[in-house]
C-alpha cells in the first residue's frame, strides 16, 4: 500500500509539472560529451537553432573530448572532434612523438527527418566518427518527445553506441551481412560506408529535465555501449545508467558534471554563440542629413571638394570621382568601408542630393574593387527627393532605383576626383597553426607580414609581402619524408617555415573589366610561399545571377626551401595547373554557395574539388571542401583524399569602425601532396562579391 501511495504521489507531481500538455522546450539545447546536442554519452533528436556554434571540452580518466559543433541548417548539425586517449601514446617511437598521448580526429553529422508534432516525436538519423579511424564510429536513429519540462529520447544505435547488443539488428532480416561489423581500426581520413548499420545494435535513451531554477538542467540516460572494445584499454562498466547536470553560467557558457558507468566522473564546459545573431557595434559617422542647397549647372570647386571628402570618409569610397554628362551625375570609387555596399550608396546619394544641380534627373553610383567596376546603382532624383523629404502616411511611393552593369562614361562635360594613392603598405600579425599532429597536438608559427602595393597604372598592380618569423614550435615537426609517390608539393612545409624570414610573394597583376559581366587578370612572379610562375584567369559573372563560371591556367615552378636567399631560386620541378570552376547559389538556398572546380593540381594529378559554403546573417561564412583526383588512396597516402573546413569572419564584428577586412581560420586533418591547388593572392570571384547581394 505504501508503494502504491508513493507511485501515486510521483505521478501527480509529474503531471503537475507538465501541466498535462505538450511542452515546447526552450531554445537552450545542451551538448553531449562527444559534442552535438544530446544527453551525456548518447545523442537526442533535438537540434540547436540555426547558426548555433558550440566549443566543447569534456574530460574523464580515459578520454578528453575537444569538439566544435555548428548548426548549419535547421535540419543539419555537424561536429568536428579531437579525442585525447589519455592511456595511450601517439606512437611507440619516442623520438617521433615523445610523451604525447594519442589524438583521434573525427567528424559527426545529424540529420533531422521530421519535426515534433502534437502526437509525433522529433526524429533524427546520425553518423558519428565519419572518415575517422573507427574508434567511435556509430550510426543511430533517435526520437525525442517533450512533455512538460521533461524531454524524453529513445533511439537505436549501431557500432560504438550498440556494442551491448541488447536488441537484434533489424537489418539482419534484410541480409545476413548486416549482422557482422568490422571492428578493426582503419586509416585516418578514410570512409567506411560498408560498415554502416552493420553489427550488433542496442537501444539507448533518457530524459532531460529543465528544473524550475532556469540555469539548471538535469540528465538521466541509459546507454547501449558496454565498453567491451575500447581503444583506451579495459574500461569497467558497473551501471548502464548515467546521470548529470548542466549549469548555464551565462548566455555564452555552460558547465557540466556527470557520473557515468557507475564509477566515473565526467566534467566539462561549453562556450556557445550564434553566427546569425552576432552584430557589430561601431563608432561611425552618421548619415548626412538632407539639407538641400541646389547648385548651378556647373558645380563650384569648393562644393565638389566637400562632396569628394564626404564620399571618401562618410560613404567609404577611397578614390571617389564625380562626373556629369547630360542630366546624369555619376559617382564611382572603391568601396573599402562598408561590407554592405548599399550603405555606401545611400550615403553617396544623400551627399550628392544636398548639392545637386537643378537639371540633374538621375544619379548613378558605381562600386569598384581594385579598380574593377562591379555594379552601378541608378536612382531617380525625383523619387529620391520624395523619400528624403518624407511622404504623407498612406501615400508612400516606391523608390525608383535599380542595379545594372557598370556604367562609367568616358567623355563627360564635367569631372572631379580625388586621386587614389598609388603606394600602400601594411604590417599585419600572422598566426599559422595546425592541430592534432603526432609530434605536438598544437603547432604554431607566429610572425609579422609586411605588404607593399604599387599601382603602375590604373590596371597594373605590383605587390609583395615579406614574412618575419617571431616564434614557432615547428622544430618538433618530424615528418620529413612522404608516404606518397607524388611529387612533394606541400609536405615540405617544415623546411619552408624554418626560415626566419622570407619573401612570401612578389608579383605583378593586370586587372581588366571586359564588359557584359566578364572580368580578367594576368599575373606573374613569386605567387605564394612554395611556387612562382605565370598565370591568367577569366570570370563570367552576370549581375545578380545565381551562377558564374571561371577558368584559370598557370605554369609554375617550385621555390627552393633551403634558405631565405635560396627561396628566390627555383627547383627543377615545374607543372601546368589550372581549373574550370562553376559557382552556383541555388534559389532554394540563397545563403549557400556551391563551387565545383575541375582540372589539374600541383602534383600533376587530375580531378575535381567540391566546396559548399554557408553564409550566416552576421557575415560569417562556414565552408567545407573535398578533392578527389585520379590518385589512388594508396598513392595519396594517409587520409585517402584532400578535405577540410574553414570559417571566414568579417572583422567589422570586432572592430570599432566599419571595415571590409576578413580573417579566415582553416582546418585540414592532414596535409598531403595530392589534390593541392596553387595559392593565388587574387581571386576574381571574391573580388566581385558586390555583383551578388547575397554574399557581401
XYZ file of C-alpha atoms in Angstrom:
696
model
C 0.000 0.000 0.000
C 2.816 2.384 0.848
C 4.378 1.758 -2.590
C 1.038 2.493 -4.282
C 0.751 5.804 -2.439
C 4.336 6.658 -3.350
C 3.771 5.899 -7.039
C 0.555 7.956 -6.988
C 2.295 10.959 -5.466
C 5.086 10.691 -8.053
C 2.572 10.551 -10.897
C 0.715 13.585 -9.524
C 3.985 15.523 -9.223
C 4.971 14.737 -12.786
C 1.509 15.659 -14.087
C 1.577 18.951 -12.193
C 4.992 19.777 -13.568
C 3.860 19.035 -17.121
C 0.538 20.896 -16.853
C -0.993 17.975 -18.760
C 0.097 19.374 -22.145
C 2.960 19.127 -24.582
C 5.783 21.464 -23.635
C 7.857 23.220 -26.277
C 11.432 23.049 -24.970
C 13.282 26.376 -24.761
C 15.958 27.086 -27.323
C 18.793 26.386 -24.930
C 19.777 22.902 -26.011
C 22.798 21.378 -24.305
C 25.769 19.467 -25.685
C 26.688 15.838 -25.122
C 30.107 14.571 -24.035
C 31.048 13.950 -27.674
C 29.768 17.315 -28.909
C 26.468 17.914 -30.630
C 23.079 18.256 -28.949
C 22.399 15.283 -26.695
C 22.334 13.843 -23.216
C 25.697 12.536 -21.960
C 27.130 9.659 -23.986
C 24.097 9.475 -26.267
C 22.541 11.865 -28.810
C 18.956 13.083 -28.972
C 16.848 14.153 -31.959
C 16.971 17.784 -30.835
C 18.635 20.453 -32.937
C 20.042 23.782 -31.827
C 18.808 26.934 -33.513
C 20.231 27.562 -36.973
C 23.595 29.286 -36.720
C 24.386 27.942 -33.251
C 28.087 27.283 -32.634
C 29.493 25.484 -29.592
C 33.032 24.741 -28.491
C 33.038 21.850 -26.019
C 35.529 20.250 -23.672
C 34.776 17.124 -21.633
C 37.223 15.136 -19.515
C 37.371 11.846 -17.614
C 40.065 9.340 -16.667
C 40.317 7.762 -20.131
C 39.360 10.443 -22.667
C 39.401 14.166 -23.233
C 36.938 15.350 -25.892
C 37.547 18.642 -27.707
C 34.761 19.415 -30.158
C 33.140 22.162 -32.148
C 29.534 21.876 -33.273
C 27.759 24.067 -35.847
C 24.066 24.042 -36.717
C 24.456 24.784 -40.426
C 20.741 24.445 -41.198
C 17.657 23.869 -39.041
C 17.825 20.228 -40.119
C 21.611 19.607 -40.124
C 24.077 19.523 -37.241
C 27.800 18.975 -37.846
C 30.554 18.320 -35.300
C 34.345 18.162 -35.502
C 36.094 16.441 -32.623
C 39.540 15.573 -31.324
C 39.691 12.819 -28.733
C 42.735 12.638 -26.480
C 43.168 8.987 -25.455
C 44.902 9.576 -22.142
C 46.030 5.964 -21.637
C 47.837 5.575 -24.999
C 50.963 7.099 -26.506
C 50.742 8.512 -30.010
C 53.378 6.013 -31.132
C 55.952 3.623 -29.742
C 58.788 5.727 -31.200
C 59.737 8.252 -28.539
C 61.976 10.210 -30.912
C 58.955 10.795 -33.156
C 56.069 11.650 -30.826
C 57.705 11.876 -27.411
C 55.286 11.515 -24.495
C 52.283 12.855 -26.379
C 49.118 10.837 -25.926
C 47.139 9.572 -28.894
C 44.812 12.054 -30.651
C 41.875 10.831 -32.727
C 40.164 13.059 -35.300
C 36.526 12.555 -36.227
C 33.538 14.193 -37.878
C 29.860 13.723 -36.949
C 26.615 14.759 -38.576
C 22.970 14.548 -37.557
C 20.039 14.969 -39.949
C 16.518 15.762 -38.785
C 13.944 13.594 -40.563
C 10.877 15.405 -39.255
C 9.952 17.879 -36.568
C 7.981 17.183 -33.429
C 4.211 17.454 -33.665
C 1.458 17.244 -31.084
C 1.496 13.453 -31.194
C 4.612 12.527 -33.143
C 8.145 12.910 -31.746
C 11.015 14.631 -33.491
C 13.152 12.058 -35.323
C 16.761 12.281 -36.476
C 19.363 9.987 -38.005
C 23.033 10.459 -37.303
C 26.552 9.293 -38.104
C 29.416 9.534 -35.634
C 33.141 9.429 -36.476
C 32.727 9.553 -40.266
C 36.033 9.109 -42.033
C 37.948 8.661 -38.803
C 39.958 5.714 -37.540
C 36.855 3.901 -36.325
C 37.478 4.318 -32.604
C 33.985 5.706 -32.029
C 32.208 5.148 -35.342
C 28.497 4.543 -34.978
C 25.126 5.207 -36.546
C 21.817 5.858 -34.853
C 18.143 6.623 -35.255
C 16.627 8.563 -32.367
C 13.294 10.142 -31.444
C 12.618 12.883 -28.868
C 9.302 13.979 -27.327
C 8.757 16.769 -24.835
C 6.231 16.563 -22.020
C 6.202 19.474 -19.654
C 9.744 20.318 -18.537
C 10.814 16.769 -19.456
C 12.338 15.883 -22.811
C 12.376 12.128 -23.450
C 14.554 10.390 -26.034
C 14.693 6.821 -27.311
C 16.972 5.510 -30.040
C 18.682 2.552 -31.597
C 22.427 2.591 -32.218
C 24.993 0.599 -34.144
C 28.754 0.491 -33.726
C 30.073 2.251 -30.608
C 26.531 3.086 -29.487
C 25.337 -0.502 -29.882
C 28.079 -2.790 -28.564
C 25.868 -4.202 -25.800
C 23.612 -5.754 -28.469
C 20.526 -5.582 -26.253
C 18.279 -5.990 -29.330
C 18.700 -7.783 -32.638
C 19.882 -5.659 -35.555
C 16.662 -5.099 -37.574
C 18.656 -5.055 -40.828
C 19.763 -8.653 -40.269
C 16.372 -9.698 -41.622
C 17.252 -7.939 -44.889
C 20.676 -9.521 -45.300
C 22.848 -11.690 -43.120
C 25.831 -9.431 -43.875
C 24.289 -6.744 -41.633
C 24.835 -8.989 -38.620
C 28.626 -8.559 -38.857
C 30.677 -5.396 -38.385
C 34.394 -4.933 -38.995
C 35.664 -3.550 -35.697
C 39.278 -3.104 -36.770
C 40.645 0.418 -36.783
C 41.387 1.870 -40.211
C 43.448 4.652 -41.744
C 42.578 8.156 -40.572
C 40.525 10.072 -43.108
C 39.197 7.028 -44.977
C 35.474 6.405 -45.339
C 33.993 3.063 -44.271
C 30.448 3.236 -45.634
C 30.338 -0.546 -45.924
C 30.232 -0.796 -42.123
C 27.240 1.472 -41.583
C 24.247 -0.042 -39.751
C 26.104 -3.352 -39.502
C 26.827 -5.488 -36.457
C 25.211 -5.533 -33.012
C 22.618 -2.890 -32.202
C 21.249 -1.586 -28.934
C 18.532 0.623 -27.564
C 19.509 3.783 -25.723
C 17.546 6.680 -24.292
C 16.979 9.031 -21.429
C 15.388 12.214 -20.221
C 16.494 15.820 -19.760
C 14.695 17.865 -17.118
C 14.514 21.639 -17.039
C 14.360 22.453 -13.343
C 12.289 25.383 -12.022
C 15.628 27.104 -11.500
C 16.258 28.194 -15.100
C 20.084 27.828 -15.234
C 19.988 24.165 -14.143
C 19.135 21.153 -16.315
C 19.368 17.528 -15.178
C 20.037 14.454 -17.324
C 19.450 10.729 -16.946
C 20.323 8.248 -19.671
C 20.595 4.545 -20.427
C 23.366 3.803 -22.926
C 23.830 0.946 -25.379
C 27.615 0.782 -25.210
C 29.090 -1.888 -22.923
C 32.712 -0.657 -23.265
C 33.905 -4.066 -24.443
C 36.030 -2.671 -27.288
C 37.767 0.498 -26.120
C 40.981 1.882 -27.591
C 41.812 3.274 -24.154
C 42.007 -0.286 -22.786
C 39.783 -2.146 -20.370
C 37.021 0.086 -19.004
C 34.755 -1.291 -16.306
C 31.047 -0.520 -16.529
C 29.181 -1.019 -13.266
C 25.976 0.573 -14.491
C 24.402 1.373 -17.852
C 22.731 4.422 -16.329
C 24.446 7.813 -16.344
C 23.330 10.966 -14.545
C 24.467 14.536 -14.972
C 23.732 18.223 -14.625
C 24.333 21.256 -16.816
C 24.524 24.713 -15.286
C 24.254 27.771 -17.545
C 26.900 30.184 -16.306
C 25.854 32.900 -18.761
C 24.255 33.235 -22.156
C 27.568 32.109 -23.679
C 28.908 29.436 -21.296
C 27.765 26.174 -19.659
C 29.439 23.941 -17.078
C 28.582 20.261 -16.718
C 29.231 17.414 -14.304
C 28.127 13.801 -14.649
C 28.578 10.398 -13.049
C 28.862 7.668 -15.662
C 29.221 3.895 -15.827
C 28.629 3.781 -12.083
C 32.274 4.574 -11.363
C 33.479 7.628 -13.334
C 33.040 11.382 -13.063
C 32.998 13.477 -16.236
C 33.238 17.250 -16.150
C 33.254 19.780 -18.940
C 32.316 23.204 -20.225
C 30.781 24.659 -23.366
C 31.247 28.068 -24.953
C 28.469 28.935 -27.359
C 27.138 31.681 -29.596
C 25.013 32.021 -32.713
C 26.527 33.119 -36.006
C 23.198 34.580 -37.124
C 22.862 36.774 -34.034
C 26.316 38.371 -33.865
C 26.160 42.098 -34.527
C 28.677 44.882 -34.906
C 28.921 47.861 -32.570
C 30.617 50.667 -34.439
C 31.684 54.156 -33.652
C 30.707 55.549 -37.031
C 29.764 58.893 -38.521
C 26.055 59.470 -39.016
C 24.443 59.502 -42.430
C 24.448 63.031 -43.883
C 21.283 64.953 -43.068
C 19.161 66.033 -46.028
C 19.774 69.773 -46.283
C 19.414 70.618 -49.997
C 21.221 73.611 -51.450
C 20.587 73.468 -55.221
C 23.617 74.360 -57.341
C 24.149 75.868 -60.746
C 24.727 73.641 -63.746
C 28.479 73.983 -63.175
C 29.444 72.893 -59.677
C 31.728 75.160 -57.670
C 35.146 73.760 -56.772
C 34.583 74.250 -53.048
C 31.274 72.383 -53.258
C 32.794 69.475 -55.186
C 35.784 69.310 -52.845
C 33.416 68.943 -49.884
C 31.405 66.261 -51.705
C 34.515 64.266 -52.589
C 35.755 64.453 -48.994
C 32.414 63.198 -47.676
C 32.290 60.441 -50.290
C 35.670 59.247 -49.061
C 35.263 59.499 -45.299
C 31.493 59.186 -44.832
C 30.424 56.907 -47.704
C 33.646 54.852 -47.789
C 34.821 55.399 -51.395
C 38.589 55.776 -51.086
C 39.156 57.217 -54.590
C 35.872 58.995 -55.354
C 35.095 60.541 -58.722
C 32.192 62.798 -59.706
C 31.228 63.238 -63.358
C 28.319 64.921 -65.144
C 27.004 64.024 -68.580
C 23.692 65.429 -69.742
C 21.089 65.093 -66.991
C 23.005 62.298 -65.174
C 25.523 62.667 -62.364
C 27.983 59.775 -61.949
C 29.784 58.773 -58.741
C 32.397 55.987 -58.657
C 35.062 54.679 -56.311
C 36.498 51.658 -54.495
C 34.208 50.806 -51.567
C 36.516 49.763 -48.703
C 34.457 50.735 -45.685
C 31.015 49.100 -45.734
C 30.610 45.372 -46.279
C 27.019 46.120 -47.265
C 27.587 48.217 -50.364
C 24.025 49.548 -50.192
C 25.014 51.613 -47.151
C 27.669 53.368 -49.210
C 25.156 54.034 -51.981
C 22.623 55.521 -49.528
C 25.256 57.858 -48.085
C 26.592 58.814 -51.516
C 23.103 59.695 -52.730
C 22.487 61.922 -49.695
C 25.827 63.680 -50.166
C 25.061 64.373 -53.819
C 21.421 65.378 -53.221
C 22.450 68.147 -50.819
C 24.374 69.991 -53.559
C 22.655 68.829 -56.732
C 22.349 70.949 -59.882
C 18.695 71.540 -60.720
C 18.879 69.921 -64.166
C 20.130 66.512 -62.904
C 17.477 63.793 -63.233
C 19.473 60.644 -62.444
C 22.282 59.667 -60.066
C 24.452 56.637 -60.868
C 26.789 55.275 -58.182
C 29.366 52.669 -59.264
C 31.209 50.453 -56.774
C 34.717 49.336 -57.723
C 37.112 46.738 -56.326
C 40.844 47.125 -57.090
C 39.774 49.497 -59.879
C 37.415 46.866 -61.335
C 33.858 48.272 -61.691
C 31.316 45.858 -60.254
C 27.827 47.339 -60.194
C 26.101 50.645 -60.844
C 23.077 51.707 -58.800
C 20.815 54.073 -60.746
C 18.439 56.280 -58.718
C 15.708 58.600 -59.975
C 16.279 62.038 -58.407
C 12.593 62.994 -58.116
C 11.767 59.705 -56.388
C 14.737 60.027 -54.017
C 13.749 63.604 -53.174
C 10.256 62.486 -52.139
C 11.735 59.824 -49.865
C 14.212 62.189 -48.230
C 11.584 64.890 -47.647
C 9.100 62.364 -46.271
C 5.753 61.341 -47.719
C 2.287 61.502 -46.139
C 1.233 58.346 -44.310
C -0.570 56.032 -46.683
C 0.730 57.825 -49.780
C 4.242 56.357 -49.834
C 5.706 55.603 -53.259
C 8.464 53.098 -54.066
C 11.984 54.400 -54.548
C 12.829 54.194 -58.243
C 16.218 52.539 -58.031
C 17.852 49.641 -59.878
C 21.155 47.787 -60.124
C 22.819 47.490 -63.518
C 26.105 46.572 -65.119
C 28.842 49.177 -64.543
C 28.183 52.469 -66.306
C 31.089 54.934 -66.156
C 31.190 57.431 -69.037
C 34.489 58.093 -70.790
C 33.673 61.521 -72.237
C 31.954 63.853 -69.784
C 31.117 67.530 -69.566
C 32.492 67.878 -66.034
C 34.685 65.703 -63.860
C 36.376 65.861 -60.474
C 38.181 63.239 -58.419
C 40.498 62.501 -55.516
C 43.436 60.602 -56.892
C 43.976 57.197 -55.382
C 47.308 56.721 -53.639
C 49.451 54.562 -55.887
C 51.554 53.260 -52.988
C 50.153 51.478 -49.947
C 51.701 49.341 -47.258
C 50.547 47.389 -44.219
C 52.030 45.463 -41.312
C 49.891 42.582 -40.037
C 50.328 39.827 -37.443
C 50.140 36.288 -38.841
C 49.346 33.089 -36.965
C 49.770 29.826 -38.856
C 48.706 26.784 -36.888
C 47.992 23.091 -37.118
C 46.139 20.874 -34.679
C 46.417 17.172 -33.928
C 49.918 16.358 -35.136
C 51.782 13.344 -33.743
C 54.737 15.411 -32.515
C 52.641 18.035 -30.752
C 48.888 18.487 -30.552
C 49.162 22.217 -31.273
C 51.831 23.617 -33.561
C 52.078 27.279 -34.436
C 54.064 29.892 -36.299
C 53.717 33.489 -35.147
C 55.087 36.214 -37.344
C 54.635 39.589 -38.975
C 53.761 40.096 -42.627
C 54.785 43.364 -44.243
C 52.967 44.054 -47.516
C 53.550 46.820 -50.059
C 51.457 47.615 -53.162
C 52.271 49.985 -56.007
C 49.938 50.780 -58.919
C 51.991 51.381 -62.052
C 48.775 52.178 -63.948
C 45.063 52.014 -63.099
C 45.134 48.347 -64.131
C 48.671 47.150 -63.337
C 49.461 46.383 -59.692
C 52.790 45.266 -58.270
C 52.657 43.726 -54.807
C 54.991 41.944 -52.430
C 54.982 40.515 -48.900
C 57.882 39.850 -46.529
C 57.282 37.424 -43.660
C 59.339 37.607 -40.462
C 59.180 34.624 -38.116
C 58.811 35.691 -34.463
C 58.138 32.358 -32.739
C 57.134 28.826 -33.659
C 57.407 25.249 -32.457
C 57.664 23.606 -35.876
C 61.084 22.327 -34.852
C 59.090 19.472 -33.293
C 57.684 18.603 -36.715
C 59.432 15.308 -37.534
C 57.611 14.476 -40.758
C 60.467 14.758 -43.261
C 59.554 12.003 -45.725
C 56.380 11.371 -47.666
C 54.414 8.118 -47.752
C 53.152 9.116 -51.215
C 54.682 8.522 -54.638
C 53.580 12.001 -55.731
C 55.947 14.972 -56.091
C 56.328 16.712 -52.724
C 54.443 19.909 -53.494
C 53.115 20.587 -49.950
C 54.738 18.198 -47.475
C 57.958 20.218 -47.231
C 56.172 22.731 -45.040
C 58.700 22.253 -42.222
C 61.623 23.242 -44.449
C 59.880 26.426 -45.568
C 58.727 27.634 -42.146
C 62.126 27.017 -40.533
C 63.435 30.122 -42.329
C 63.383 33.142 -40.026
C 62.309 35.421 -42.853
C 61.353 35.042 -46.489
C 59.554 36.797 -49.319
C 56.100 35.274 -49.270
C 55.057 36.678 -52.644
C 56.345 39.222 -55.168
C 54.241 39.600 -58.278
C 52.603 41.826 -60.861
C 48.867 41.655 -61.677
C 46.993 43.243 -64.562
C 43.212 43.535 -63.972
C 40.609 44.373 -66.613
C 36.821 44.600 -66.774
C 35.973 43.137 -70.185
C 32.290 44.163 -70.225
C 28.989 42.256 -70.036
C 29.939 40.596 -66.751
C 33.379 39.376 -67.932
C 36.485 40.028 -65.811
C 40.090 39.059 -66.427
C 43.558 39.149 -64.899
C 47.076 38.056 -65.801
C 49.835 37.692 -63.228
C 53.419 36.586 -62.772
C 56.139 36.338 -60.139
C 56.530 34.573 -56.811
C 52.849 33.701 -56.389
C 52.964 32.001 -52.968
C 55.402 30.617 -50.406
C 56.142 27.425 -52.337
C 55.573 28.278 -56.021
C 56.200 31.002 -58.584
C 55.293 31.403 -62.229
C 52.744 32.997 -64.533
C 49.016 32.617 -64.981
C 45.740 34.083 -66.141
C 42.096 33.970 -65.029
C 38.808 34.881 -66.723
C 35.467 35.057 -64.914
C 31.963 35.450 -66.309
C 29.624 36.618 -63.564
C 26.278 38.050 -64.740
C 24.909 40.730 -62.423
C 22.752 39.347 -59.568
C 22.808 35.924 -61.197
C 22.832 32.764 -59.104
C 25.692 31.296 -61.152
C 29.123 32.173 -62.524
C 31.884 30.411 -64.494
C 35.611 30.984 -64.238
C 38.797 29.444 -65.618
C 42.439 29.855 -64.613
C 45.601 28.463 -66.201
C 49.104 28.589 -64.711
C 52.650 27.460 -65.360
C 54.609 27.341 -62.087
C 57.899 26.111 -60.646
C 58.626 25.054 -57.093
C 60.628 27.507 -54.972
C 63.731 26.282 -53.191
C 63.211 25.839 -49.441
C 66.858 25.631 -48.344
C 67.294 29.212 -47.059
C 65.684 32.667 -47.402
C 68.071 33.585 -50.234
C 67.591 30.226 -51.961
C 63.809 30.708 -51.831
C 64.307 33.292 -54.579
C 65.539 30.397 -56.731
C 63.545 27.538 -58.201
C 63.960 23.774 -58.106
C 63.738 21.606 -61.209
C 60.094 20.761 -60.555
C 57.548 22.541 -62.763
C 53.902 21.872 -63.562
C 50.980 23.215 -65.552
C 47.991 23.669 -63.281
C 44.559 25.229 -63.692
C 40.854 24.740 -63.189
C 37.462 25.351 -64.732
C 35.165 26.422 -61.897
C 31.375 26.666 -61.737
C 29.720 28.691 -58.948
C 26.075 28.196 -58.015
C 23.911 29.996 -55.480
C 20.647 27.998 -55.629
C 17.399 29.943 -55.388
C 16.043 27.476 -52.808
C 19.051 28.186 -50.553
C 20.054 31.846 -51.086
C 22.606 31.724 -48.268
C 24.525 28.767 -49.729
C 27.278 28.819 -52.359
C 28.297 25.639 -54.168
C 31.531 25.505 -56.109
C 32.907 22.782 -58.396
C 36.450 23.039 -59.793
C 37.771 20.565 -62.372
C 41.364 20.499 -63.581
C 44.995 19.623 -62.861
C 46.637 20.108 -59.451
C 50.178 20.941 -58.356
C 51.316 17.313 -58.213
C 50.098 16.727 -61.775
C 47.074 14.753 -60.620
C 43.731 15.464 -62.272
C 40.341 15.622 -60.585
C 37.716 17.844 -59.018
C 37.162 19.870 -55.845
C 33.647 20.321 -54.491
C 33.045 23.096 -51.964
C 29.948 24.201 -50.067
C 29.823 27.445 -48.070
C 27.032 28.633 -45.762
C 26.656 32.408 -45.226
C 25.128 33.496 -41.920
C 23.318 36.762 -41.185
C 26.334 38.202 -39.360
C 28.544 37.758 -42.432
C 30.375 34.717 -41.030
C 30.938 32.021 -43.650
C 31.424 28.337 -42.815
C 32.618 26.126 -45.643
C 33.826 22.618 -46.357
C 35.576 21.088 -49.340
C 36.771 17.741 -50.648
C 39.051 16.893 -53.557
C 39.046 13.609 -55.456
C 41.715 13.035 -58.107
C 42.991 10.168 -60.230
C 45.442 9.318 -57.451
C 44.514 6.132 -55.600
C 44.293 6.137 -51.785
C 47.477 4.065 -51.680
C 49.354 6.595 -53.820
C 47.896 9.544 -51.933
C 48.938 8.250 -48.523
C 47.247 8.572 -45.139
C 43.903 10.345 -45.408
C 42.945 8.960 -48.852
C 41.990 12.392 -50.274
C 42.215 16.133 -49.536
C 39.480 17.682 -47.404
C 38.956 20.433 -44.875
C 36.736 23.104 -43.382
C 37.110 26.844 -42.863
C 35.437 29.756 -41.119
C 35.668 33.246 -42.600
C 34.887 36.051 -40.142
C 34.236 39.703 -41.072
C 36.434 41.902 -38.914
C 33.718 44.542 -38.545
C 32.187 42.283 -35.882
C 35.135 43.145 -33.643
C 36.324 46.486 -34.971
C 35.236 49.839 -33.576
C 34.847 51.050 -37.150
C 33.274 49.526 -40.265
C 35.680 47.606 -42.473
C 35.576 45.059 -45.283
C 38.526 43.074 -43.898
C 38.120 39.393 -43.130
C 40.036 36.744 -41.181
C 39.913 33.079 -42.065
C 40.604 30.016 -39.944
C 41.123 26.785 -41.881
C 41.407 23.209 -40.692
C 42.583 20.219 -42.674
C 43.036 16.908 -40.857
C 46.124 16.008 -42.896
C 48.294 17.788 -45.448
C 49.366 15.573 -48.326
C 50.604 16.228 -51.857
C 47.583 15.103 -53.840
C 44.728 17.439 -54.722
C 46.670 20.627 -53.885
C 45.778 23.913 -55.608
C 48.023 26.877 -56.305
C 47.600 29.595 -53.678
C 46.748 32.684 -55.747
C 46.625 36.043 -53.939
C 43.793 37.467 -56.053
C 40.637 35.569 -56.936
C 38.176 37.279 -59.295
C 35.081 35.717 -57.761
C 35.949 37.028 -54.282
C 36.896 40.422 -55.723
C 33.488 40.790 -57.427
C 31.336 39.940 -54.400
C 29.179 43.063 -54.849
C 27.705 41.592 -58.025
C 25.572 39.307 -55.843
C 23.664 40.878 -52.945
C 23.574 37.552 -51.060
C 27.320 37.340 -50.454
C 28.579 40.710 -49.250
